[in-house]
């Protein structure tokens, strides 16, 4: 059974304090790993797709990396507007996506 | 929300009553999905559709049925709602087939079953 575990569940940072979120996975036949951002009361919004170990993607203060067993979402010098829940999902050769429970990030000014 | 509309956005109902949630897209995407999101469980797939009248079950399909009579509409029905179906329901669409199943989500429908 495909499993996705995100840690920590919640993360509180001061503005400008860099950190990383973790997504570890156990799947058979990884086709892609996805990161989404979800704001309160809204649906998840796509951030990145990673396909193979060693791949990296960047967008503003966010950088996602992928190994054979986990992915990291690095947040550099975060701002209060980066506060959200970040979801990781894996898409497998079976054609379906499995989501982690998410990490809720709070960035205080 | 990228051409996805969910209705109703909020609904309170009583145990045993039927409920239908609607998802409407203007993107002409082939694939449509219904997820539920609960604290501690993340997003779980209920049902999905890969074309008009083509649907399949997800991991938590018991107690739910779906229908897709037009490309743009995907309906989720709870035939007899139970308190365990209190949740936030999200519809999503994708252009699966490119090798990357990027999901675009609607704003969600919050259902409370009393």
XYZ file of N, CA and C in Angstrom:
669
model
N 0.844 -1.199 0.000
C 0.000 0.000 0.000
C 0.880 1.251 0.000
N 0.524 2.195 -0.844
C 1.290 3.433 -0.932
C 1.122 4.260 0.343
N 2.220 4.805 0.844
C 2.157 5.622 2.057
C 2.964 6.894 1.869
N 2.416 7.978 2.395
C 3.089 9.273 2.360
C 3.008 9.875 3.756
N 4.145 10.231 4.328
C 4.203 10.784 5.679
C 4.896 12.127 5.653
N 4.223 13.152 6.177
C 4.815 14.482 6.202
C 5.174 14.868 7.632
N 6.297 15.562 7.759
C 6.720 16.042 9.071
C 7.431 17.383 8.929
N 7.334 18.238 9.978
C 6.461 18.057 11.140
C 5.007 18.330 10.777
N 4.092 18.059 11.706
C 2.680 18.378 11.462
C 2.474 19.878 11.408
N 3.187 20.595 12.283
C 3.078 22.046 12.330
C 4.462 22.638 12.548
N 4.680 23.801 11.967
C 5.971 24.476 12.053
C 5.727 25.971 12.203
N 6.318 26.533 13.248
C 6.197 27.973 13.474
C 7.569 28.593 13.312
N 7.665 29.583 12.434
C 8.931 30.247 12.151
C 8.794 31.749 12.321
N 9.890 32.378 12.636
C 9.942 33.834 12.583
C 10.227 34.241 11.129
N 9.744 35.382 10.762
C 10.028 35.891 9.425
C 11.533 35.904 9.190
N 11.955 35.342 8.053
C 13.369 35.296 7.727
C 14.098 34.060 8.211
N 13.433 33.229 9.016
C 14.054 32.021 9.571
C 13.838 30.854 8.614
N 14.849 30.429 7.922
C 14.735 29.361 6.918
C 14.556 27.995 7.569
N 13.865 27.091 6.864
C 13.645 25.747 7.378
C 13.233 24.822 6.241
N 12.971 23.559 6.585
C 12.571 22.566 5.585
C 11.419 21.725 6.084
N 10.547 21.353 5.157
C 9.468 20.418 5.419
C 9.824 19.096 4.754
N 9.418 17.982 5.401
C 9.783 16.672 4.886
C 8.573 15.890 4.412
N 8.756 15.126 3.347
C 7.734 14.212 2.842
C 8.431 12.897 2.532
N 8.168 11.882 3.334
C 8.753 10.569 3.054
C 7.682 9.662 2.458
N 8.070 8.790 1.546
C 7.073 7.997 0.844
C 7.535 6.556 0.652
N 6.550 5.677 0.598
C 6.770 4.271 0.264
C 5.733 3.916 -0.784
N 6.181 3.774 -2.000
C 5.265 3.482 -3.105
C 5.922 2.496 -4.045
N 5.094 1.877 -4.851
C 5.629 1.029 -5.921
C 5.346 1.724 -7.239
N 6.401 2.048 -7.940
C 6.218 2.684 -9.236
C 5.885 4.158 -9.154
N 6.817 4.944 -8.626
C 6.589 6.394 -8.517
C 6.613 7.005 -9.916
N 5.561 7.763 -10.184
C 5.493 8.443 -11.473
C 5.792 9.932 -11.308
N 5.513 10.437 -10.106
C 5.784 11.837 -9.842
C 5.431 12.168 -8.412
N 6.137 13.154 -7.858
C 5.833 13.646 -6.515
C 5.436 15.103 -6.632
N 4.356 15.464 -5.964
C 3.779 16.790 -6.116
C 3.759 17.519 -4.778
N 3.964 18.819 -4.830
C 3.758 19.686 -3.686
C 2.625 20.660 -4.018
N 1.721 20.797 -3.042
C 0.619 21.740 -3.146
C 0.624 22.649 -1.928
N 0.091 23.829 -2.120
C -0.129 24.769 -1.018
C -1.635 24.914 -0.816
N -2.080 24.902 0.444
C -3.492 25.083 0.736
C -3.676 26.180 1.775
N -4.414 27.213 1.397
C -4.775 28.282 2.324
C -6.094 27.942 2.997
N -6.331 28.459 4.210
C -7.570 28.131 4.936
C -8.814 28.430 4.109
N -9.727 27.451 4.060
C -10.984 27.649 3.359
C -10.893 27.543 1.848
N -9.747 27.119 1.335
C -9.567 27.016 -0.115
C -9.073 25.632 -0.507
N -9.133 25.343 -1.796
C -8.593 24.089 -2.291
C -7.093 24.164 -2.459
N -6.431 23.013 -2.482
C -4.985 22.998 -2.704
C -4.618 23.607 -4.057
N -3.429 24.231 -4.074
C -2.935 24.864 -5.288
C -1.579 24.278 -5.635
N -1.413 23.873 -6.874
C -0.199 23.200 -7.314
C 1.032 24.102 -7.205
N 2.136 23.502 -6.687
C 3.413 24.205 -6.621
C 4.455 23.574 -7.557
N 4.771 22.291 -7.322
C 5.856 21.626 -8.055
C 5.502 20.188 -8.368
N 6.149 19.681 -9.429
C 6.205 18.249 -9.696
C 7.664 17.843 -9.815
N 8.027 16.738 -9.159
C 9.366 16.169 -9.265
C 9.226 14.744 -9.767
N 10.096 14.346 -10.682
C 9.926 13.043 -11.314
C 11.000 12.026 -10.930
N 12.213 12.488 -10.665
C 13.280 11.518 -10.420
C 14.238 12.032 -9.357
N 14.898 11.091 -8.674
C 15.844 11.425 -7.609
C 16.912 12.372 -8.134
N 17.195 13.396 -7.336
C 18.186 14.384 -7.719
C 17.592 15.628 -8.345
N 16.334 15.553 -8.700
C 15.696 16.687 -9.350
C 15.370 17.779 -8.327
N 15.466 19.034 -8.741
C 15.138 20.178 -7.901
C 14.286 21.161 -8.706
N 13.356 21.816 -8.002
C 12.540 22.860 -8.625
C 12.493 24.044 -7.656
N 12.477 25.268 -8.195
C 12.442 26.467 -7.363
C 11.351 27.402 -7.820
N 10.784 28.087 -6.822
C 9.787 29.124 -7.107
C 9.842 30.115 -5.966
N 10.320 31.295 -6.250
C 10.468 32.361 -5.252
C 11.267 31.829 -4.063
N 10.688 31.781 -2.880
C 11.425 31.377 -1.680
C 11.374 29.868 -1.443
N 10.745 29.142 -2.317
C 10.559 27.702 -2.151
C 11.458 26.916 -3.102
N 12.040 25.844 -2.570
C 12.791 24.905 -3.398
C 12.438 23.500 -2.982
N 12.047 22.676 -3.940
C 11.694 21.286 -3.671
C 12.780 20.375 -4.229
N 13.133 19.350 -3.427
C 14.130 18.372 -3.848
C 13.560 16.972 -3.655
N 14.160 16.009 -4.351
C 13.651 14.640 -4.319
C 14.788 13.632 -4.239
N 14.634 12.657 -3.309
C 15.517 11.506 -3.271
C 14.666 10.270 -3.535
N 15.251 9.093 -3.410
C 14.490 7.873 -3.693
C 13.455 7.561 -2.619
N 13.573 8.203 -1.443
C 12.637 7.877 -0.364
C 11.938 9.087 0.226
N 12.381 10.304 -0.125
C 11.750 11.470 0.473
C 11.946 12.712 -0.380
N 11.143 13.701 -0.049
C 11.256 14.999 -0.690
C 11.288 16.049 0.396
N 12.011 17.137 0.119
C 12.067 18.256 1.034
C 11.550 19.503 0.325
N 10.831 20.299 1.096
C 10.442 21.624 0.627
C 11.189 22.624 1.500
N 12.185 23.264 0.906
C 13.003 24.221 1.633
C 12.391 25.610 1.475
N 12.282 26.306 2.597
C 11.735 27.670 2.573
C 12.830 28.613 3.063
N 13.246 29.489 2.180
C 14.341 30.414 2.478
C 13.780 31.789 2.812
N 14.183 32.307 3.971
C 13.754 33.635 4.425
C 12.254 33.827 4.264
N 11.455 32.984 4.931
C 10.005 33.051 4.726
C 9.398 34.369 5.186
N 8.248 34.679 4.576
C 7.465 35.845 4.930
C 6.107 35.386 5.459
N 5.404 36.253 6.193
C 4.081 35.862 6.726
C 3.137 35.319 5.650
N 3.248 35.824 4.425
C 2.349 35.343 3.374
C 2.662 33.915 2.924
N 3.737 33.348 3.394
C 4.041 31.944 3.127
C 3.297 31.009 4.071
N 2.627 31.575 5.062
C 1.851 30.761 5.996
C 0.744 30.035 5.251
N 0.690 28.715 5.410
C -0.285 27.874 4.715
C -0.030 26.435 5.134
N -0.874 25.543 4.653
C -0.602 24.125 4.800
C -0.010 23.618 3.495
N 1.094 22.898 3.609
C 1.781 22.370 2.429
C 1.553 20.861 2.357
N 1.018 20.433 1.234
C 0.664 19.035 1.028
C 1.602 18.392 0.024
N 1.969 17.166 0.324
C 2.783 16.356 -0.570
C 1.900 15.230 -1.099
N 2.085 14.868 -2.362
C 1.310 13.767 -2.939
C 2.200 12.983 -3.901
N 1.956 11.683 -3.965
C 2.684 10.858 -4.920
C 1.706 10.299 -5.940
N 2.143 10.256 -7.168
C 1.347 9.675 -8.234
C 2.078 8.447 -8.740
N 1.383 7.335 -8.800
C 2.055 6.079 -9.118
C 1.623 5.544 -10.475
N 2.265 4.462 -10.870
C 1.923 3.838 -12.143
C 0.501 3.303 -12.164
N -0.105 3.128 -10.968
C -1.500 2.687 -10.899
C -2.455 3.794 -11.336
N -1.924 5.008 -11.466
C -2.752 6.086 -12.002
C -3.501 6.907 -10.978
N -3.140 6.762 -9.679
C -3.848 7.526 -8.658
C -2.850 8.272 -7.787
N -3.372 9.295 -7.103
C -2.531 10.103 -6.226
C -2.834 9.788 -4.767
N -1.793 9.707 -3.953
C -1.930 9.526 -2.510
C -1.325 10.738 -1.828
N -2.102 11.352 -0.926
C -1.671 12.574 -0.262
C -1.185 12.298 1.150
N -0.238 13.114 1.595
C 0.126 13.156 3.002
C -0.852 14.048 3.751
N -0.705 14.078 5.083
C -1.625 14.862 5.912
C -1.286 16.349 5.916
N -0.112 16.700 5.442
C 0.244 18.110 5.347
C 1.053 18.627 6.518
N 1.761 19.725 6.285
C 2.466 20.481 7.316
C 1.899 21.891 7.311
N 1.431 22.319 8.484
C 0.892 23.674 8.602
C 2.004 24.611 9.036
N 2.334 25.537 8.170
C 3.412 26.492 8.415
C 2.823 27.832 8.838
N 3.352 28.352 9.937
C 2.987 29.691 10.396
C 4.259 30.521 10.471
N 4.268 31.652 9.782
C 5.417 32.544 9.791
C 5.009 33.838 10.495
N 5.663 34.120 11.599
C 5.314 35.293 12.389
C 6.213 36.467 12.017
N 5.612 37.662 11.921
C 6.422 38.847 11.551
C 7.356 39.259 12.682
N -10.841 29.886 -9.311
C -10.348 28.529 -9.164
C -10.252 27.805 -10.493
N -9.611 28.415 -11.457
C -9.248 27.813 -12.732
C -10.407 27.117 -13.400
N -11.631 27.676 -13.358
C -12.732 27.102 -14.086
C -13.383 25.914 -13.426
N -13.284 25.796 -12.124
C -13.986 24.739 -11.397
C -14.915 25.379 -10.380
N -16.155 24.973 -10.413
C -17.141 25.512 -9.489
C -17.795 24.366 -8.741
N -17.805 24.467 -7.414
C -18.482 23.466 -6.592
C -19.726 24.086 -5.961
N -20.792 23.294 -5.907
C -22.002 23.775 -5.244
C -22.723 22.611 -4.566
N -23.335 22.861 -3.407
C -23.223 24.106 -2.650
C -21.874 24.213 -1.967
N -21.515 25.377 -1.508
C -20.242 25.546 -0.786
C -20.384 25.114 0.672
N -21.584 25.255 1.201
C -21.846 24.832 2.577
C -23.213 24.174 2.623
N -23.308 23.074 3.384
C -24.614 22.436 3.536
C -24.667 21.747 4.884
N -25.799 21.922 5.561
C -26.087 21.210 6.802
C -27.306 20.345 6.545
N -27.221 19.076 6.882
C -28.316 18.173 6.631
C -28.459 17.213 7.800
N -29.497 16.405 7.759
C -29.734 15.458 8.839
C -29.415 14.032 8.384
N -29.056 13.213 9.359
C -28.773 11.815 9.090
C -29.930 11.165 8.340
N -29.577 10.402 7.297
C -30.573 9.672 6.539
C -31.108 10.383 5.314
N -30.767 11.654 5.153
C -31.255 12.390 3.980
C -30.275 12.256 2.821
N -30.773 12.326 1.590
C -29.864 12.283 0.433
C -29.238 13.653 0.197
N -28.011 13.630 -0.286
C -27.282 14.864 -0.573
C -26.556 14.706 -1.899
N -26.614 15.737 -2.729
C -25.848 15.745 -3.978
C -24.975 16.985 -4.040
N -23.706 16.750 -4.287
C -22.749 17.840 -4.496
C -22.409 17.882 -5.979
N -22.267 19.105 -6.477
C -22.025 19.256 -7.913
C -20.666 19.896 -8.155
N -19.991 19.392 -9.191
C -18.739 19.971 -9.640
C -18.883 20.289 -11.116
N -18.596 21.539 -11.470
C -18.724 21.988 -12.848
C -17.398 22.576 -13.306
N -16.906 22.129 -14.470
C -15.641 22.645 -14.989
C -15.838 23.252 -16.373
N -15.030 24.249 -16.658
C -15.074 24.886 -17.976
C -13.767 24.657 -18.731
N -12.928 23.719 -18.236
C -11.612 23.488 -18.827
C -11.604 22.357 -19.858
N -12.704 21.638 -19.964
C -12.807 20.500 -20.886
C -11.768 19.406 -20.586
N -11.397 19.279 -19.283
C -10.480 18.219 -18.880
C -11.208 16.894 -18.834
N -10.485 15.834 -19.216
C -11.095 14.511 -19.280
C -11.336 13.915 -17.891
N -10.396 14.150 -16.968
C -10.455 13.482 -15.676
C -11.038 14.410 -14.610
N -11.930 13.842 -13.800
C -12.498 14.568 -12.664
C -12.501 13.652 -11.449
N -12.324 14.265 -10.279
C -12.151 13.501 -9.038
C -12.970 14.125 -7.925
N -13.382 13.267 -6.991
C -13.948 13.737 -5.729
C -13.077 13.217 -4.597
N -12.622 14.157 -3.753
C -11.861 13.849 -2.550
C -12.626 14.346 -1.340
N -12.326 13.735 -0.197
C -12.758 14.299 1.082
C -11.521 14.586 1.910
N -11.613 15.648 2.710
C -10.480 16.045 3.543
C -10.925 16.119 4.995
N -10.264 15.352 5.839
C -10.577 15.298 7.260
C -9.289 15.446 8.056
N -9.369 16.073 9.220
C -8.174 16.217 10.071
C -7.553 14.852 10.354
N -6.263 14.735 10.173
C -5.573 13.483 10.464
C -5.625 12.455 9.350
N -6.355 12.748 8.281
C -6.466 11.795 7.182
C -6.045 12.373 5.843
N -5.757 13.624 5.793
C -5.379 14.220 4.526
C -6.505 14.145 3.512
N -6.150 14.194 2.253
C -7.113 14.089 1.163
C -7.236 12.629 0.744
N -8.467 12.135 0.709
C -8.691 10.740 0.308
C -9.641 10.688 -0.882
N -9.295 9.868 -1.848
C -10.066 9.783 -3.077
C -11.344 8.972 -2.873
N -12.479 9.544 -3.293
C -13.771 8.868 -3.165
C -14.114 8.137 -4.464
N -14.225 8.894 -5.532
C -14.489 8.356 -6.864
C -13.787 9.253 -7.879
N -13.575 8.721 -9.071
C -13.052 9.542 -10.134
C -13.698 9.138 -11.463
N -13.536 10.004 -12.442
C -14.111 9.761 -13.760
C -13.055 10.023 -14.824
N -12.994 9.149 -15.813
C -12.040 9.313 -16.903
C -12.746 9.571 -18.227
N -14.016 9.938 -18.140
C -14.774 10.289 -19.326
C -16.259 10.247 -19.028
N -17.061 10.712 -19.977
C -18.516 10.697 -19.788
C -18.978 9.258 -19.572
N -19.697 9.081 -18.477
C -20.253 7.789 -18.056
C -19.193 6.767 -17.667
N -17.933 7.171 -17.583
C -16.845 6.287 -17.155
C -16.357 6.719 -15.788
N -16.651 5.898 -14.766
C -16.246 6.238 -13.410
C -15.640 5.022 -12.732
N -14.903 5.285 -11.656
C -14.305 4.187 -10.898
C -14.201 4.595 -9.435
N -14.041 3.580 -8.573
C -14.002 3.823 -7.143
C -12.611 4.225 -6.690
N -12.599 5.043 -5.630
C -11.365 5.365 -4.958
C -11.253 4.574 -3.668
N -10.434 5.057 -2.748
C -10.160 4.308 -1.517
C -11.266 4.387 -0.471
N -12.161 5.387 -0.548
C -13.215 5.541 0.457
C -14.569 5.720 -0.220
N -14.948 4.793 -1.082
C -16.143 4.955 -1.909
C -17.439 4.484 -1.241
N -17.349 3.712 -0.163
C -18.565 3.189 0.459
C -19.477 4.318 0.910
N -20.780 4.225 0.520
C -21.751 5.240 0.915
C -21.873 6.386 -0.066
N -21.076 6.342 -1.135
C -21.087 7.400 -2.145
C -21.322 6.811 -3.530
N -21.988 7.591 -4.373
C -22.098 7.251 -5.785
C -21.827 8.506 -6.605
N -21.465 8.316 -7.865
C -21.166 9.460 -8.722
C -21.834 9.260 -10.072
N -21.953 10.360 -10.789
C -22.440 10.304 -12.157
C -21.795 11.403 -12.974
N -21.563 11.080 -14.248
C -21.008 12.062 -15.162
C -21.684 11.889 -16.521
N -22.690 12.712 -16.748
C -23.464 12.631 -17.988
C -22.952 13.616 -19.037
N -22.170 14.588 -18.605
C -21.555 15.564 -19.505
C -20.105 15.766 -19.090
N -19.267 16.135 -20.030
C -17.856 16.347 -19.724
C -17.676 17.330 -18.583
N -18.494 18.366 -18.523
C -18.271 19.446 -17.578
C -18.828 19.210 -16.184
N -19.678 18.214 -15.994
C -20.331 18.029 -14.700
C -20.040 16.661 -14.083
N -19.708 16.677 -12.794
C -19.433 15.442 -12.052
C -20.175 15.565 -10.724
N -21.145 14.693 -10.505
C -21.990 14.762 -9.318
C -21.593 13.691 -8.307
N -21.563 14.078 -7.043
C -21.314 13.150 -5.943
C -22.583 13.059 -5.110
N -23.100 11.843 -4.910
C -24.335 11.652 -4.170
C -24.113 10.788 -2.946
N -24.632 11.272 -1.838
C -24.710 10.490 -0.613
C -26.164 10.056 -0.515
N -26.444 8.775 -0.728
C -27.828 8.314 -0.798
C -28.543 8.493 0.541
N -27.823 8.258 1.633
C -28.391 8.385 2.968
C -27.255 8.854 3.882
N -27.195 10.159 4.086
C -26.042 10.743 4.769
C -25.904 10.239 6.209
N -24.659 10.039 6.630
C -24.352 9.665 8.012
C -23.392 10.688 8.614
N -23.304 10.709 9.929
C -22.445 11.692 10.603
C -20.974 11.506 10.215
N -20.592 10.283 9.867
C -19.197 10.029 9.467
C -18.864 10.651 8.108
N -19.877 11.123 7.414
C -19.651 11.779 6.127
C -19.553 13.300 6.259
N -19.608 13.790 7.486
C -19.295 15.191 7.739
C -17.842 15.422 7.358
N -17.616 16.353 6.427
C -16.274 16.531 5.894
C -16.265 17.738 4.953
N -15.081 18.042 4.455
C -14.956 19.002 3.360
C -14.664 18.202 2.101
N -15.458 18.431 1.083
C -15.341 17.680 -0.163
C -14.738 18.578 -1.242
N -13.726 18.050 -1.906
C -13.065 18.780 -2.977
C -13.207 18.038 -4.290
N -13.550 18.793 -5.306
C -13.520 18.293 -6.668
C -12.194 18.709 -7.287
N -11.662 17.868 -8.162
C -10.414 18.201 -8.858
C -10.508 17.725 -10.299
N -9.729 18.373 -11.156
C -9.674 17.986 -12.563
C -8.222 17.831 -12.984
N -8.005 17.062 -14.034
C -6.641 16.939 -14.560
C -6.681 16.522 -16.009
N -5.566 16.777 -16.667
C -5.374 16.336 -18.050
C -4.453 15.126 -18.066
N -4.764 14.138 -17.235
C -3.900 12.964 -17.132
C -3.693 12.352 -18.500
N -2.470 11.909 -18.686
C -2.122 11.352 -19.993
C -0.823 11.942 -20.458
N -0.464 13.082 -19.829
C 0.811 13.704 -20.145
C 1.931 13.126 -19.302
N 1.606 12.208 -18.391
C 2.605 11.634 -17.508
C 2.696 12.345 -16.184
N 2.024 13.469 -16.033
C 2.057 14.215 -14.783
C 0.630 14.539 -14.394
N 0.171 13.914 -13.326
C -1.216 14.095 -12.933
C -1.369 15.307 -12.027
N -1.151 16.509 -12.573
C -1.338 17.730 -11.798
C -2.826 17.953 -11.610
N -3.237 18.080 -10.363
C -4.645 18.273 -10.039
C -4.926 19.749 -9.818
N -6.038 20.222 -10.385
C -6.543 21.558 -10.120
C -7.818 21.397 -9.318
N -7.851 22.019 -8.140
C -8.940 21.806 -7.197
C -9.952 22.936 -7.210
N -11.187 22.569 -6.870
C -12.198 23.564 -6.587
C -12.027 24.108 -5.181
N -12.938 24.998 -4.794
C -12.831 25.679 -3.496
C -13.352 24.843 -2.336
N -14.032 23.736 -2.631
C -14.497 22.848 -1.577
C -15.956 23.048 -1.216
N -16.553 21.982 -0.713
C -17.934 22.013 -0.199
C -17.913 21.438 1.207
N -18.308 22.265 2.172
C -18.305 21.810 3.561
C -19.665 21.224 3.899
N -19.682 19.940 4.244
C -20.932 19.234 4.553
C -20.953 18.849 6.018
N -22.032 19.202 6.687
C -22.237 18.812 8.080
C -23.489 17.952 8.153
N -23.342 16.744 8.694
C -24.463 15.830 8.849
C -24.776 15.711 10.338
N -25.959 16.162 10.713
C -26.335 16.169 12.138
C -27.031 14.883 12.548
